[in-house]
Coordinates of C-alpha atoms and ligand atoms in Angstrom, one line a residue:
M27 CA -75.1 -130.0 106.1
K28 CA -71.5 -129.2 105.5
N29 CA -68.7 -131.8 105.4
K30 CA -65.9 -130.5 103.1
N31 CA -62.3 -131.2 103.9
E32 CA -61.7 -127.5 104.8
D33 CA -64.4 -127.9 107.5
Y34 CA -62.6 -130.9 108.9
I35 CA -59.4 -128.9 109.2
K36 CA -61.3 -126.0 110.8
A37 CA -62.9 -128.4 113.3
Y38 CA -59.4 -129.6 114.4
Q39 CA -58.5 -126.0 115.0
I40 CA -61.6 -125.1 116.9
D41 CA -61.5 -128.2 119.0
S42 CA -57.7 -127.8 119.5
E43 CA -57.5 -129.1 123.1
N44 CA -59.5 -132.2 122.2
S45 CA -57.4 -132.6 119.0
K46 CA -54.2 -132.3 121.0
N47 CA -55.3 -135.1 123.4
Y48 CA -56.2 -137.3 120.4
Y49 CA -52.9 -136.5 118.6
Q50 CA -50.7 -137.3 121.6
K51 CA -52.6 -140.2 123.1
F52 CA -50.6 -143.1 121.5
L53 CA -47.2 -141.6 121.6
N54 CA -46.0 -143.3 124.8
Q55 CA -48.2 -146.4 124.5
K56 CA -48.8 -148.4 121.3
S57 CA -52.4 -148.5 120.2
E58 CA -53.9 -152.0 119.4
Q59 CA -53.8 -151.0 115.7
Q60 CA -50.2 -150.1 116.0
K61 CA -49.4 -153.5 117.4
F62 CA -51.5 -155.1 114.6
L63 CA -49.6 -153.2 112.0
E64 CA -46.3 -154.3 113.5
E65 CA -47.4 -157.9 113.3
I66 CA -48.2 -157.4 109.6
L67 CA -44.9 -155.7 109.0
G68 CA -42.9 -158.5 110.6
E69 CA -39.2 -158.2 111.3
D70 CA -37.5 -154.9 111.3
D71 CA -36.6 -153.8 107.8
K72 CA -33.0 -152.5 107.6
S73 CA -33.4 -151.2 104.0
N74 CA -32.4 -147.6 103.2
F75 CA -36.0 -146.8 102.4
K76 CA -37.7 -143.5 101.8
I77 CA -40.9 -143.6 103.8
C78 CA -43.7 -141.1 104.0
D79 CA -46.4 -140.6 106.6
I80 CA -49.2 -138.7 105.0
A81 CA -51.7 -136.8 107.3
C82 CA -49.2 -137.5 110.0
G83 CA -50.9 -135.7 112.8
S84 CA -48.4 -135.4 115.7
G85 CA -46.1 -138.1 114.2
T86 CA -47.3 -140.9 116.4
L87 CA -47.1 -143.5 113.6
T88 CA -43.6 -142.4 112.6
H89 CA -42.5 -142.4 116.2
H90 CA -43.1 -146.1 116.4
L91 CA -42.0 -146.9 112.8
L92 CA -38.6 -145.3 113.4
Q93 CA -37.7 -148.5 115.3
K94 CA -39.1 -150.9 112.6
F95 CA -37.1 -149.1 109.9
P96 CA -33.8 -148.2 111.5
N97 CA -32.1 -147.0 108.3
A98 CA -35.0 -145.3 106.5
D99 CA -35.5 -141.6 105.8
F100 CA -38.9 -140.2 106.8
F101 CA -41.1 -137.6 105.1
L102 CA -44.1 -136.4 107.0
A103 CA -47.0 -134.3 105.6
D104 CA -50.1 -132.8 107.1
I105 CA -52.3 -129.9 106.3
N106 CA -52.5 -128.7 109.9
D107 CA -49.5 -126.6 111.1
T108 CA -50.4 -127.3 114.7
A109 CA -50.0 -131.0 114.1
L110 CA -46.8 -130.5 112.2
T111 CA -45.4 -128.5 115.1
L112 CA -46.3 -131.3 117.6
A113 CA -44.7 -133.8 115.2
K114 CA -41.5 -131.9 115.1
E115 CA -41.4 -131.8 118.9
N116 CA -42.2 -135.4 119.2
L117 CA -39.7 -136.7 116.7
D118 CA -36.7 -134.7 117.9
T119 CA -34.2 -137.5 117.0
K120 CA -31.0 -137.7 115.1
R121 CA -32.8 -139.5 112.2
N122 CA -33.4 -137.8 108.8
I123 CA -37.0 -136.6 109.0
E124 CA -38.5 -133.9 106.8
F125 CA -41.9 -132.1 107.4
L126 CA -44.2 -130.6 104.9
N127 CA -47.5 -128.8 104.9
S128 CA -49.3 -130.4 102.0
S129 CA -52.7 -131.8 101.2
V130 CA -53.2 -135.5 100.5
F131 CA -55.2 -134.4 97.5
A132 CA -52.2 -132.6 95.9
L133 CA -49.0 -133.8 97.5
D134 CA -46.0 -131.8 96.9
Y135 CA -43.8 -134.9 96.1
K136 CA -42.7 -136.2 92.8
S137 CA -44.3 -139.4 91.4
E138 CA -42.7 -142.7 92.3
T139 CA -40.6 -141.3 95.2
F140 CA -41.3 -143.6 98.2
D141 CA -40.7 -147.2 99.0
R142 CA -43.4 -147.1 101.7
V143 CA -46.4 -144.7 101.9
F144 CA -48.3 -144.8 105.1
C145 CA -51.5 -142.9 105.8
W146 CA -53.0 -143.7 109.2
Q147 CA -56.7 -143.4 110.2
T148 CA -57.4 -140.6 107.8
L149 CA -58.9 -141.9 104.6
L150 CA -62.2 -142.5 106.4
A151 CA -62.5 -138.8 107.2
L152 CA -61.8 -137.4 103.7
D153 CA -64.6 -136.2 101.4
K154 CA -63.0 -137.7 98.3
P155 CA -61.3 -140.9 99.4
Q156 CA -60.7 -142.2 95.9
D157 CA -58.8 -139.1 94.9
A158 CA -56.7 -139.3 98.1
L159 CA -55.9 -143.0 97.4
N160 CA -54.8 -142.2 93.8
E161 CA -52.4 -139.6 95.2
L162 CA -50.9 -142.0 97.7
I163 CA -50.4 -144.5 94.9
R164 CA -48.9 -141.8 92.6
I165 CA -46.0 -141.0 95.0
C166 CA -45.3 -144.7 95.7
K167 CA -42.4 -146.4 93.7
P168 CA -43.4 -149.3 91.4
G169 CA -43.0 -152.4 93.6
G170 CA -43.3 -150.3 96.7
K171 CA -46.2 -150.4 99.2
V172 CA -49.0 -148.1 100.3
I173 CA -50.1 -149.1 103.8
L174 CA -53.1 -147.4 105.4
S175 CA -55.7 -147.9 108.1
S176 CA -59.3 -146.9 107.5
L177 CA -62.8 -148.3 107.6
F178 CA -63.6 -151.1 105.1
N179 CA -66.7 -153.2 104.6
I180 CA -65.2 -156.6 104.1
H181 CA -68.3 -158.7 104.7
H182 CA -70.8 -156.7 102.6
D183 CA -70.6 -155.1 99.2
V184 CA -71.9 -151.8 100.7
D185 CA -70.3 -148.4 100.9
I186 CA -71.3 -146.2 103.8
Y187 CA -70.7 -142.5 103.7
T188 CA -71.6 -141.1 107.2
S189 CA -71.8 -137.4 108.1
F190 CA -72.0 -136.8 111.8
I191 CA -71.9 -133.9 114.3
D192 CA -70.6 -134.2 117.8
H193 CA -72.6 -131.8 120.0
T194 CA -70.1 -132.1 122.8
L195 CA -67.4 -130.3 120.7
A196 CA -67.1 -126.6 120.2
S197 CA -67.0 -127.1 116.4
S198 CA -70.6 -128.2 116.5
K199 CA -71.6 -124.6 117.2
E200 CA -70.4 -123.8 113.6
N201 CA -72.5 -126.6 112.3
I202 CA -69.5 -128.5 111.1
Y203 CA -70.2 -132.1 110.2
M204 CA -67.4 -134.7 110.1
Q205 CA -67.3 -137.9 108.2
Y206 CA -66.5 -141.6 108.8
N207 CA -66.7 -143.4 105.5
T208 CA -66.6 -147.1 105.1
I209 CA -65.5 -148.4 101.7
S210 CA -66.5 -151.9 100.6
A211 CA -63.8 -154.3 99.5
F212 CA -65.9 -154.5 96.3
T213 CA -65.5 -150.8 95.5
L214 CA -61.9 -150.8 96.6
K215 CA -61.1 -153.5 94.0
K216 CA -62.7 -151.3 91.3
W217 CA -60.7 -148.2 92.5
L218 CA -57.4 -150.2 92.4
D219 CA -58.0 -151.9 89.1
G220 CA -55.1 -151.2 86.8
K221 CA -53.3 -149.0 89.4
A222 CA -51.8 -151.7 91.7
A223 CA -50.2 -155.1 91.2
S224 CA -52.1 -156.5 94.2
H225 CA -53.8 -155.5 97.4
K226 CA -54.8 -157.1 100.7
L227 CA -57.2 -156.1 103.5
Y228 CA -56.3 -157.2 107.1
E229 CA -59.4 -157.0 109.2
F230 CA -58.7 -155.4 112.6
I231 CA -60.5 -157.1 115.4
P232 CA -59.8 -155.6 118.8
K233 CA -58.4 -158.2 121.2
V234 CA -58.9 -156.1 124.3
D235 CA -61.7 -153.9 125.5
F236 CA -61.4 -150.2 124.8
K237 CA -62.5 -148.0 127.6
N238 CA -64.6 -145.0 126.5
S239 CA -61.9 -142.6 125.3
S240 CA -63.8 -139.4 125.3
T241 CA -63.5 -136.8 128.0
N242 CA -67.3 -136.5 127.6
P243 CA -68.9 -140.0 127.3
R244 CA -71.8 -138.5 125.3
G245 CA -69.4 -137.6 122.5
T246 CA -67.4 -139.6 119.9
G247 CA -65.3 -141.5 122.3
S248 CA -64.8 -145.2 121.5
F249 CA -65.5 -148.4 123.3
T250 CA -65.7 -152.0 122.3
L251 CA -68.9 -154.2 122.2
D252 CA -68.8 -158.0 122.4
T253 CA -70.7 -159.6 119.6
P254 CA -71.1 -163.5 119.3
D255 CA -68.0 -163.8 117.1
K256 CA -65.8 -160.7 117.8
K257 CA -65.3 -157.4 119.6
I258 CA -66.2 -154.4 117.6
Q259 CA -65.4 -150.7 118.1
V260 CA -68.3 -148.3 118.6
T261 CA -67.6 -144.6 118.3
G262 CA -70.4 -142.1 119.0
G263 CA -72.9 -144.9 118.2
M264 CA -71.2 -145.9 114.9
L265 CA -69.7 -149.3 114.1
M266 CA -66.1 -148.9 113.2
N267 CA -65.0 -151.6 110.7
W268 CA -61.3 -150.9 110.8
A269 CA -58.9 -152.7 108.5
I270 CA -55.3 -152.2 107.3
L271 CA -55.0 -152.0 103.6
E272 CA -51.7 -153.1 102.0
I273 CA -51.3 -152.1 98.3
T274 CA -48.3 -153.3 96.3
K275 CA -47.8 -151.1 93.3
Ligands
SAM4 C1 -57.5 -138.6 112.4 S1 -56.1 -137.7 112.2 C2 -54.8 -138.9 112.1 C3 -53.5 -138.4 112.4 C4 -52.4 -139.5 112.4 N1 -52.3 -140.1 111.1 C5 -52.6 -140.5 113.5 O1 -52.9 -141.7 113.2 O2 -52.4 -140.1 114.6 C6 -56.3 -137.0 110.6 C7 -55.2 -136.1 110.2 O3 -55.4 -135.8 108.8 C8 -55.0 -134.4 108.6 N2 -55.7 -134.0 107.3 C9 -57.0 -133.8 107.1 N3 -57.2 -133.5 105.9 C10 -56.0 -133.5 105.3 C11 -55.6 -133.2 103.9 N4 -56.4 -132.9 103.0 N5 -54.3 -133.4 103.7 C12 -53.4 -133.7 104.6 N6 -53.7 -133.9 105.9 C13 -55.0 -133.8 106.2 C14 -55.5 -133.7 109.8 O4 -54.9 -132.5 110.0 C15 -55.1 -134.8 110.9 O5 -53.8 -134.5 111.4

């Protein structure tokens, strides 16, 4: 079983059509998580911030954040050139936006550079999430915030590292396994001890039903399931405990 970060990048390239659909999906409509983030962020922030979007994909998050932070400069990084090209096309605005091919494990930015560090829906898929988190904190200014969405176990002190293969995707022929890792609030607290002034997890509970988003319903498309107390997202048979993590450095 292989599930290294290089394989993950390779899978994105092999499944390029599928990846493109995923990347572009929430450009012209806000995802439920985007709406939730904007509730957490509150009023537009007019500060002259430096904001980065790490593992930016096609720039969907920044596309929406540009309006929330009308005076900020944006810095986008991803390790996939195809994603960066899409991001450049999607964010063709008069705003100051820089793009960089750089890995979240060794970001080519100086320490304490950014007022806000975003990293959307990526930590769950990385083989060394703690290393990635440390790097995001490193580039954040003291007093600044790291804000990311990933899978977190808020109700149980249990970490879940899941390797999976989606046989409906071309990458499965190369025996490439992907990951969805769920980090407990318990472990997160240990990871952040001494590195952050405070942190908060906002549990994401879908308010509306998601229709199966896969072109092939037997693959890793997502839908919601009604449980007695909440809706929960199911992706390829896995429960997705999404939360937004806000770290104040
Ligand atoms: C699930 S996508 C999320 C994209 C985007 N943040 C969004 O929400 O639409 C994960 C992204 O992480 C990128 N990625 C994977 N490993 C990376 C690494 N080591 N460094 C930087 N980016 C990475 C992939 O190329 C992909 O664009």
